[in-house]
PDB file of C-alpha atoms in Angstrom:
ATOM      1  CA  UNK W   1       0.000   0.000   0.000  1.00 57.00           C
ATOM      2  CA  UNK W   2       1.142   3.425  -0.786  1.00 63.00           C
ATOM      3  CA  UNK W   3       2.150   5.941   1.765  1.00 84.00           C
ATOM      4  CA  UNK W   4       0.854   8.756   2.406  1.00 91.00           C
ATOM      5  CA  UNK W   5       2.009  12.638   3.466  1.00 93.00           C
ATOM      6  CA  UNK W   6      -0.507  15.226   5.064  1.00 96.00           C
ATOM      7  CA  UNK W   7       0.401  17.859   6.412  1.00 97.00           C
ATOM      8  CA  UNK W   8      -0.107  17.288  10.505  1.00 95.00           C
ATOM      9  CA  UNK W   9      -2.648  20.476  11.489  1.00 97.00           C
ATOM     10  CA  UNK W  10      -4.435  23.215   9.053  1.00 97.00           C
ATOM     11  CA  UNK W  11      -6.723  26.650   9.930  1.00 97.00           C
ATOM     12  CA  UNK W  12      -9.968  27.850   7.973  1.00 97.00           C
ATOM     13  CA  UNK W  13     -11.640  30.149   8.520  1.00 97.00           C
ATOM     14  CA  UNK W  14     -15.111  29.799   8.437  1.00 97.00           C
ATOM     15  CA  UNK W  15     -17.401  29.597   5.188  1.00 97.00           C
ATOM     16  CA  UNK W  16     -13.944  29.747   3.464  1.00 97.00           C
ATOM     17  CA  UNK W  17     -12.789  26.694   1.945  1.00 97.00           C
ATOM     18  CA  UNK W  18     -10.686  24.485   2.887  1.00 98.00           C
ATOM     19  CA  UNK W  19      -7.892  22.493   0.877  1.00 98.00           C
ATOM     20  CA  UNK W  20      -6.208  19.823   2.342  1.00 98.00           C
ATOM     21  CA  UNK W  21      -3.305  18.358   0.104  1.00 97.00           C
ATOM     22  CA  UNK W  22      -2.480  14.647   0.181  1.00 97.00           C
ATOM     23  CA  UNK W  23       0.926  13.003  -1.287  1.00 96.00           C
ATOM     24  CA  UNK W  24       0.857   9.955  -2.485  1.00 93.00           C
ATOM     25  CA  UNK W  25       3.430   9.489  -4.929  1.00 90.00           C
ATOM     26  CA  UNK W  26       4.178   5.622  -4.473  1.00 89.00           C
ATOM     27  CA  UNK W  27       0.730   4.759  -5.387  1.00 89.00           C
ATOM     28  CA  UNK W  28      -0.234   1.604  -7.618  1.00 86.00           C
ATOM     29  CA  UNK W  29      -1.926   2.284 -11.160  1.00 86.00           C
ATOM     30  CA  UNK W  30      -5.198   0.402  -8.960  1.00 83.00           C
ATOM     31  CA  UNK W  31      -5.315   1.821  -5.951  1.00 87.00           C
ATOM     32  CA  UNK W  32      -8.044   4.155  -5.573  1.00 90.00           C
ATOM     33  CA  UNK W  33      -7.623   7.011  -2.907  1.00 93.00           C
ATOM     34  CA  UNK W  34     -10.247   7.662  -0.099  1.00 93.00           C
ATOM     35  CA  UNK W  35     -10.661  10.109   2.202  1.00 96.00           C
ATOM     36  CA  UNK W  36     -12.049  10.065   5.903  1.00 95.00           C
ATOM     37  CA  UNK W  37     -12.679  12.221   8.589  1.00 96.00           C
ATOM     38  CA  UNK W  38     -12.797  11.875  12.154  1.00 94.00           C
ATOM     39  CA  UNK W  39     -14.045  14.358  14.780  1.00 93.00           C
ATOM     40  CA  UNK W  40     -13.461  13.886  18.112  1.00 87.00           C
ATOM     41  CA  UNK W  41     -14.126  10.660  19.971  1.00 84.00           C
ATOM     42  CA  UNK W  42     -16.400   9.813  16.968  1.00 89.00           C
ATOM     43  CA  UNK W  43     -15.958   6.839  14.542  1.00 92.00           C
ATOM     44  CA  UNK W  44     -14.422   7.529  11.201  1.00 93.00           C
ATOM     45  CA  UNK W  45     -16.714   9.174   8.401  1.00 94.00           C
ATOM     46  CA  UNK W  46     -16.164   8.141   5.033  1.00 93.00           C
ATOM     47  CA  UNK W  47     -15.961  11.382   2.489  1.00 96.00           C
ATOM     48  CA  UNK W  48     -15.012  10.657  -0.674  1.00 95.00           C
ATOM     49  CA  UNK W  49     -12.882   8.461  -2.885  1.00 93.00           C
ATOM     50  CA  UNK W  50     -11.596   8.551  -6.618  1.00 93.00           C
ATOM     51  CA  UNK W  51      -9.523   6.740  -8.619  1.00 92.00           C
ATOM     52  CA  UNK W  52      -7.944   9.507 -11.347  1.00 91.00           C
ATOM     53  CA  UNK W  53     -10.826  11.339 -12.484  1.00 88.00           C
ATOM     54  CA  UNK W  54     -12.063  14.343 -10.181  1.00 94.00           C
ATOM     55  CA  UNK W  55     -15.003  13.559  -7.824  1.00 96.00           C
ATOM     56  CA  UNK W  56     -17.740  15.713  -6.325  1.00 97.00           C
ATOM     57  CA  UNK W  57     -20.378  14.535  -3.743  1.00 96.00           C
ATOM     58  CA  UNK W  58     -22.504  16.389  -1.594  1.00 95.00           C
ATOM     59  CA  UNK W  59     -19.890  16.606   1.349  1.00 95.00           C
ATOM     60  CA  UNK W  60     -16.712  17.661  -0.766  1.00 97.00           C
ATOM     61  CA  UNK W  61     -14.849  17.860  -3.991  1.00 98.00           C
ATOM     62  CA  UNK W  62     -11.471  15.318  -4.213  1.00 98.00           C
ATOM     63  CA  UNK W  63      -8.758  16.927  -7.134  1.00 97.00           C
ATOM     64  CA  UNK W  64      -6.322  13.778  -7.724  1.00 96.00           C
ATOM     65  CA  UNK W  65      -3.501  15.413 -10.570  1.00 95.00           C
ATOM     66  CA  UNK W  66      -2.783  13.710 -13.258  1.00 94.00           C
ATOM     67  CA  UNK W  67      -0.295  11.565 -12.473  1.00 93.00           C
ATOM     68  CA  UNK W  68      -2.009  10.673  -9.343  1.00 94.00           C
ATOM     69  CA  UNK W  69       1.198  11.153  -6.830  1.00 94.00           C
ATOM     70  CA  UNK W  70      -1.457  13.794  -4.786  1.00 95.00           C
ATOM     71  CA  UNK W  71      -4.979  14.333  -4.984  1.00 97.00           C
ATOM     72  CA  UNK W  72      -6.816  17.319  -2.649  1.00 98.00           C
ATOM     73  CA  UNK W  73      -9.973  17.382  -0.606  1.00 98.00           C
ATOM     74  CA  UNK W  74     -11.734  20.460  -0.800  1.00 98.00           C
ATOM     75  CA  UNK W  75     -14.193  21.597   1.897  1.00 97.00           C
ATOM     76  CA  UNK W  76     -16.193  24.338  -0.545  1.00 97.00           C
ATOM     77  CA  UNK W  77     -17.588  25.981   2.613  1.00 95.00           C
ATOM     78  CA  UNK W  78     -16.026  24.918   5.813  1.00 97.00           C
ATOM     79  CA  UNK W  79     -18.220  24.939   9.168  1.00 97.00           C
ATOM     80  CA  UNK W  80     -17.273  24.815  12.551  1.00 97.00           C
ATOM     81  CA  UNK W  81     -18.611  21.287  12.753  1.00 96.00           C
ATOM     82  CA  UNK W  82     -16.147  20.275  10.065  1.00 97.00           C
ATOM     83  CA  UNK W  83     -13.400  20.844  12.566  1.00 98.00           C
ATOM     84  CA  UNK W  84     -11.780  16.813  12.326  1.00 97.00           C
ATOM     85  CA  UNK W  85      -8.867  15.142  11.692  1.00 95.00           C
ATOM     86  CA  UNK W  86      -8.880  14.547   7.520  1.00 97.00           C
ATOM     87  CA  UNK W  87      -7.109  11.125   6.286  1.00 95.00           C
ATOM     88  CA  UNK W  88      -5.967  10.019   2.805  1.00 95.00           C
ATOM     89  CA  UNK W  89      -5.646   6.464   2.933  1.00 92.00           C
ATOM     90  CA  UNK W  90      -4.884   4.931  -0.725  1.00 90.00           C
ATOM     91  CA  UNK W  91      -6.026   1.372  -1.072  1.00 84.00           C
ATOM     92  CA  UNK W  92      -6.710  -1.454  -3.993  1.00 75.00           C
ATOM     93  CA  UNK W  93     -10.375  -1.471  -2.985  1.00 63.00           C
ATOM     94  CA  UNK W  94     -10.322  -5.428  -3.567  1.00 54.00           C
ATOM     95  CA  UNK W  95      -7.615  -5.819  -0.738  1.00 52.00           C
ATOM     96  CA  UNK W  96     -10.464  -4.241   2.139  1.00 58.00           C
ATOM     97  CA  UNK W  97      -8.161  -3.021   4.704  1.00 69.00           C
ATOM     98  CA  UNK W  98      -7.355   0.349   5.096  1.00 78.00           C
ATOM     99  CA  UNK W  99      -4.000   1.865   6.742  1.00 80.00           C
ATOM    100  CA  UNK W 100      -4.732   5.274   8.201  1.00 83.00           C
ATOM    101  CA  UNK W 101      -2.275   7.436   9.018  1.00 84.00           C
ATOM    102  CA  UNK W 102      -1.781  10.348  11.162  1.00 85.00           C
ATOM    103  CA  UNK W 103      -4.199  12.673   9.217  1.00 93.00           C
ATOM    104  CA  UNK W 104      -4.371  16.854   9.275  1.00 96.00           C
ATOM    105  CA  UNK W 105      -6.015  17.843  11.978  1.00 96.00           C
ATOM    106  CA  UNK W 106      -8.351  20.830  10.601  1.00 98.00           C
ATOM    107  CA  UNK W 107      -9.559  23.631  12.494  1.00 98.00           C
ATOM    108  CA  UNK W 108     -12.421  25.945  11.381  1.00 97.00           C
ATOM    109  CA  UNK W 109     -12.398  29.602  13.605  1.00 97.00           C
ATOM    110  CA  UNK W 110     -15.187  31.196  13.858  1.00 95.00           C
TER     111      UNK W 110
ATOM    112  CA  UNK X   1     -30.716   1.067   5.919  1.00 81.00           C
ATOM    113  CA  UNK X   2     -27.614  -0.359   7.317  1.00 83.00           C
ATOM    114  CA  UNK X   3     -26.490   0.207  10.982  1.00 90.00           C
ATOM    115  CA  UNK X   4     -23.434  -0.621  12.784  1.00 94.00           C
ATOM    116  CA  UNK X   5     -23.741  -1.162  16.910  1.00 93.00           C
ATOM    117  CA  UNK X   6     -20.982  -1.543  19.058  1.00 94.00           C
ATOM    118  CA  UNK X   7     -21.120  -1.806  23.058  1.00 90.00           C
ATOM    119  CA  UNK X   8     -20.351  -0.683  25.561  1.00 91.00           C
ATOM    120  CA  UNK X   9     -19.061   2.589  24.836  1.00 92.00           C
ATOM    121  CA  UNK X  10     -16.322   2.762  27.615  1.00 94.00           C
ATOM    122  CA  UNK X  11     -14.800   0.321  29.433  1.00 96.00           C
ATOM    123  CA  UNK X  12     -12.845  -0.108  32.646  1.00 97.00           C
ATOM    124  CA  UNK X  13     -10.893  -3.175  33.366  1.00 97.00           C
ATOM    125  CA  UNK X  14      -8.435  -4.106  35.906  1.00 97.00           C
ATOM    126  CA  UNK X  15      -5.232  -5.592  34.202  1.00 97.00           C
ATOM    127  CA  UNK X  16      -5.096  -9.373  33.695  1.00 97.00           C
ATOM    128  CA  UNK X  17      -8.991  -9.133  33.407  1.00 97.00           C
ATOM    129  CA  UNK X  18     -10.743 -10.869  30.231  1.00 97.00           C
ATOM    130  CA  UNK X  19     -11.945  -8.736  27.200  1.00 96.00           C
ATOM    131  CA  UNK X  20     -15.314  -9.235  24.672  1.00 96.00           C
ATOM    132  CA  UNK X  21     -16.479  -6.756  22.931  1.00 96.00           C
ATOM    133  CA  UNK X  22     -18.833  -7.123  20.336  1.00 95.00           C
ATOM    134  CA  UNK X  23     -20.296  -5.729  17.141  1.00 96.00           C
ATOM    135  CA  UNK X  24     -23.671  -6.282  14.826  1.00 96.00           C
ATOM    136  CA  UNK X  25     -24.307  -5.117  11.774  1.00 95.00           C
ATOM    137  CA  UNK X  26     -28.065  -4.951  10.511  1.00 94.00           C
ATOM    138  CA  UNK X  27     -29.187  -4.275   7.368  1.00 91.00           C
ATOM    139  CA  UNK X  28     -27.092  -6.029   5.061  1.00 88.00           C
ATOM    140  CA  UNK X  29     -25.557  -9.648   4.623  1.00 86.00           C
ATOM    141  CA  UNK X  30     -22.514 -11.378   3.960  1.00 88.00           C
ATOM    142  CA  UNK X  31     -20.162  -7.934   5.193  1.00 90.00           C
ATOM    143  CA  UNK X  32     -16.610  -7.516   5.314  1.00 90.00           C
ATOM    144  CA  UNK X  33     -15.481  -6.470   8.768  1.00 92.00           C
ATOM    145  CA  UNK X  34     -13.350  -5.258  10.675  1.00 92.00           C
ATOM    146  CA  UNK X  35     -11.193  -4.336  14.082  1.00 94.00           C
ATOM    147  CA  UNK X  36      -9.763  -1.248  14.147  1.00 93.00           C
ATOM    148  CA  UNK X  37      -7.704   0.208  17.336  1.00 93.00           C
ATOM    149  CA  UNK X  38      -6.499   4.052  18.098  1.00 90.00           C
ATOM    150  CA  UNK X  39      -4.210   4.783  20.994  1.00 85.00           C
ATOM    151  CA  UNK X  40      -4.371   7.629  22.290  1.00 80.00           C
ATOM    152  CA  UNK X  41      -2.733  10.671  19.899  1.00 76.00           C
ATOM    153  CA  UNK X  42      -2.146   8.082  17.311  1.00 78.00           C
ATOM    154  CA  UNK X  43      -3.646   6.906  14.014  1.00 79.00           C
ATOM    155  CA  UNK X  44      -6.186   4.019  13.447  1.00 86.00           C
ATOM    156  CA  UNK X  45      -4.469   0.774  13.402  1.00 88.00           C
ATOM    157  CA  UNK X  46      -5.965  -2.071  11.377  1.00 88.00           C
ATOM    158  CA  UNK X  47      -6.325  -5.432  13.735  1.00 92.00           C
ATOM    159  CA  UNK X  48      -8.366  -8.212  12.175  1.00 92.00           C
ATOM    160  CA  UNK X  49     -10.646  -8.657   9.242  1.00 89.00           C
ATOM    161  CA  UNK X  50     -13.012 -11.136   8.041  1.00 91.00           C
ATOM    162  CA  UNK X  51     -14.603 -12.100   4.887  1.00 88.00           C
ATOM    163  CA  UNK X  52     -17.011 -14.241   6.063  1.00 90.00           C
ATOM    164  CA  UNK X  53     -18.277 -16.645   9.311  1.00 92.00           C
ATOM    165  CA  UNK X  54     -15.013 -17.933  10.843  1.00 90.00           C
ATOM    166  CA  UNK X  55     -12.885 -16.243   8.342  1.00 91.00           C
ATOM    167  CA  UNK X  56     -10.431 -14.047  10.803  1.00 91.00           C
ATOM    168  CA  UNK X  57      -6.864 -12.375   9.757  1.00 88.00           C
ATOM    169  CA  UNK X  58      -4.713 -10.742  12.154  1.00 88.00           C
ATOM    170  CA  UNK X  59      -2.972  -8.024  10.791  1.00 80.00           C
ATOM    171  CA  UNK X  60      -0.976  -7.465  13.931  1.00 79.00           C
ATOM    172  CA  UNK X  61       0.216 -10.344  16.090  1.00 68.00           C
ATOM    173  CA  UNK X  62      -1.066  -8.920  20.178  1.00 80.00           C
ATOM    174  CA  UNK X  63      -2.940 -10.036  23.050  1.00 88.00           C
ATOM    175  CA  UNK X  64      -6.338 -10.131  21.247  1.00 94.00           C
ATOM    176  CA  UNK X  65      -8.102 -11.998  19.043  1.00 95.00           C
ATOM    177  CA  UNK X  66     -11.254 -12.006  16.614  1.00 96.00           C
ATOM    178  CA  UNK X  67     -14.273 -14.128  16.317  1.00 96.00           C
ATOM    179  CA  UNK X  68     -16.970 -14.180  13.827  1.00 96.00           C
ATOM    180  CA  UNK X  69     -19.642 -17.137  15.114  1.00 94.00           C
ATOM    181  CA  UNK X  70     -22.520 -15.235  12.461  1.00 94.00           C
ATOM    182  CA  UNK X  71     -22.649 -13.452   9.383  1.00 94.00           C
ATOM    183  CA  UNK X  72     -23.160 -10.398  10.916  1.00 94.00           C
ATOM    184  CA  UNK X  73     -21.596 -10.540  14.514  1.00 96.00           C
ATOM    185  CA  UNK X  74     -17.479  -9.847  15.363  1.00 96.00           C
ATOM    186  CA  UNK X  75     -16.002  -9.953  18.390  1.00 96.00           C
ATOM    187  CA  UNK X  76     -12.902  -8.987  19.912  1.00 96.00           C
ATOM    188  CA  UNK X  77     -11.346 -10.958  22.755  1.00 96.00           C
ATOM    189  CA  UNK X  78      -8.604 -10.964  24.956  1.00 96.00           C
ATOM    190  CA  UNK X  79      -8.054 -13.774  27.735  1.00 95.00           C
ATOM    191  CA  UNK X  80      -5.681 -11.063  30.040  1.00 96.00           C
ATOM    192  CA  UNK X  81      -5.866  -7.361  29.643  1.00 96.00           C
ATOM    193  CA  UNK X  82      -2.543  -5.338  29.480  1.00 95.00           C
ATOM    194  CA  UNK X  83      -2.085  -1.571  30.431  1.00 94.00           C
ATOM    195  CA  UNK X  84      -0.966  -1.516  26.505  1.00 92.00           C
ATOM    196  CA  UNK X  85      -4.484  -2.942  25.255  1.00 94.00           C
ATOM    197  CA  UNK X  86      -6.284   0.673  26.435  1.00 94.00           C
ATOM    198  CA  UNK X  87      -7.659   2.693  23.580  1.00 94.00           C
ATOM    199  CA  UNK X  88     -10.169   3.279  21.279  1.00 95.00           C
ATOM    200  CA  UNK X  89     -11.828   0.498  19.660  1.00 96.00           C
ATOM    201  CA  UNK X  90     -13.739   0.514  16.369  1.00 96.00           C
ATOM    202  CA  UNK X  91     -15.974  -1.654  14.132  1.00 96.00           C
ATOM    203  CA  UNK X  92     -16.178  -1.328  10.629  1.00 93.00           C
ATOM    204  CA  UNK X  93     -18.192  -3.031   7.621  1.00 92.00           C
ATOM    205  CA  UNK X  94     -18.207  -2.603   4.223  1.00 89.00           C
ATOM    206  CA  UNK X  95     -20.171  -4.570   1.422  1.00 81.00           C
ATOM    207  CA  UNK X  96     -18.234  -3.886  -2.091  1.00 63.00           C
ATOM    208  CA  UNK X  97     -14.986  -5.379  -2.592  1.00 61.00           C
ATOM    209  CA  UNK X  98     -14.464  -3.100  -5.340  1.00 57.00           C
ATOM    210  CA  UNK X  99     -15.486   0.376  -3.909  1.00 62.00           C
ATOM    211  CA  UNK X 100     -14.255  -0.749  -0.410  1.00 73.00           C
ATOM    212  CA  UNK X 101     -16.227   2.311   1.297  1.00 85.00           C
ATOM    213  CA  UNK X 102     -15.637   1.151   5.241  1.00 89.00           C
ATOM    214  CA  UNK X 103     -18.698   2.559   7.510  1.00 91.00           C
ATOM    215  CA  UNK X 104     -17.564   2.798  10.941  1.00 93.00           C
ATOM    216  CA  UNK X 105     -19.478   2.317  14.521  1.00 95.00           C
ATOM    217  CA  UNK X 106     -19.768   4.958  17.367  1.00 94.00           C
ATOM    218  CA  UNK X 107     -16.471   3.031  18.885  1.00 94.00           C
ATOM    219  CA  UNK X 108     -15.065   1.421  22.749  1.00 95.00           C
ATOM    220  CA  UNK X 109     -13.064   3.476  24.481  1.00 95.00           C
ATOM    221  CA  UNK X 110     -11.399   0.708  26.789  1.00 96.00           C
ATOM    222  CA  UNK X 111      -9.133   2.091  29.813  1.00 96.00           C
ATOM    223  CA  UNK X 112      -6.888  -0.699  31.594  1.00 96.00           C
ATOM    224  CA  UNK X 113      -5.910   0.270  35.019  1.00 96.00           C
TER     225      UNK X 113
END
């Protein structure tokens, strides 16, 4: 599994955006990349996930670059109560587990 | 609709004392699931899975260990507790093998004193 780089904290203002960058640049031609959040003493919340083309969903936008060694999540209007730790856990989909890492801890200010 | 449950939501055990913790799934059959722990500070660490009934693999060899005695029941087990064993304990499912999209439960937060 490929590993991943985030940076370890990140500030938005709120009703700003927020873009939180993700390296991946060992990452296999099938992995897909998926992104979770986790606020505080809560279970992981699945986001998003894409494989090379961009993705939009109701909760976020995920920008993976064209040679797929980083991909961004993009919070288009960041609330307080999407103050979490982000992760960007690439995985083969097929393979089931997931290896989180240390995430960016995001903060939205008021 | 799918729901995960897992209980109880903290725990306090004495070292040396046994461990169960389980988790059910409703809503959907034949799930892949999973054992997830998070010390404290620290990113979620992966600890069993299972494709199906009686199906366990251990992703990290430790003091605990997995059962899955129904299709949509998993346990986690330990015989004797160790100060190390405190954290936060998750369940997860998920249902495609090629989308992989894990749903997670409210978590354990197990203290060993």
């Amino acid at each position: 599994d490929a590993k991943t780089t985030q940076p370890p904290s990140m500030d938005c203002a709120e009703g700003r955006a927020a873009n939180l960058p993700c390296n991946h640049s060992t990452i296999s031609g099938n992995e897909y990349v998926y992104w979770y959040r986790q606020i505080h003493s809560q279970g992981p919340q699945y986001i998003i996930h894409g494989l090379k083309n961009n993705e939009t969903n109701e909760m976020a936008s995920l920008i993976i670059t064209e040679d797929r060694k980083s991909s961004t999540l993009i919070l288009p209007h960041a609330t307080l109560r999407d103050t979490a730790v982000y992760y960007c856990i690439p995985s083969i989909g097929t393979g089931n587990q997931f290896y989180f890492g240390t995430g960016t801890s995001l903060t939205v200010i008021p | 609709s799918q729901t995960i449950h897992q209980w109880p939501a903290t725990l306090v055990q004495p070292v040396g004392s046994p461990l169960s913790l389980e988790c059910t799934v409703e809503g959907t059959s034949n799930p892949n699931l999973y054992w997830y722990r998070q010390a404290a500070g620290r990113g979620l660490q992966l600890l069993f899975y299972s494709v199906g009934i009686g199906q366990i693999s251990s992703e990290v060899p430790q003091n605990l260990s997995a059962s899955r005695p129904q299709d949509r029941q998993f346990i986690l087990s330990s015989k004797k507790l160790l100060l190390s064993d405190s954290g936060f304990y998750l369940c997860a499912w998920s249902v495609s093998r090629t989308k992989n999209i894990q749903y997670f439960g409210a978590g354990t937060r197990l203290s060993v004193l």
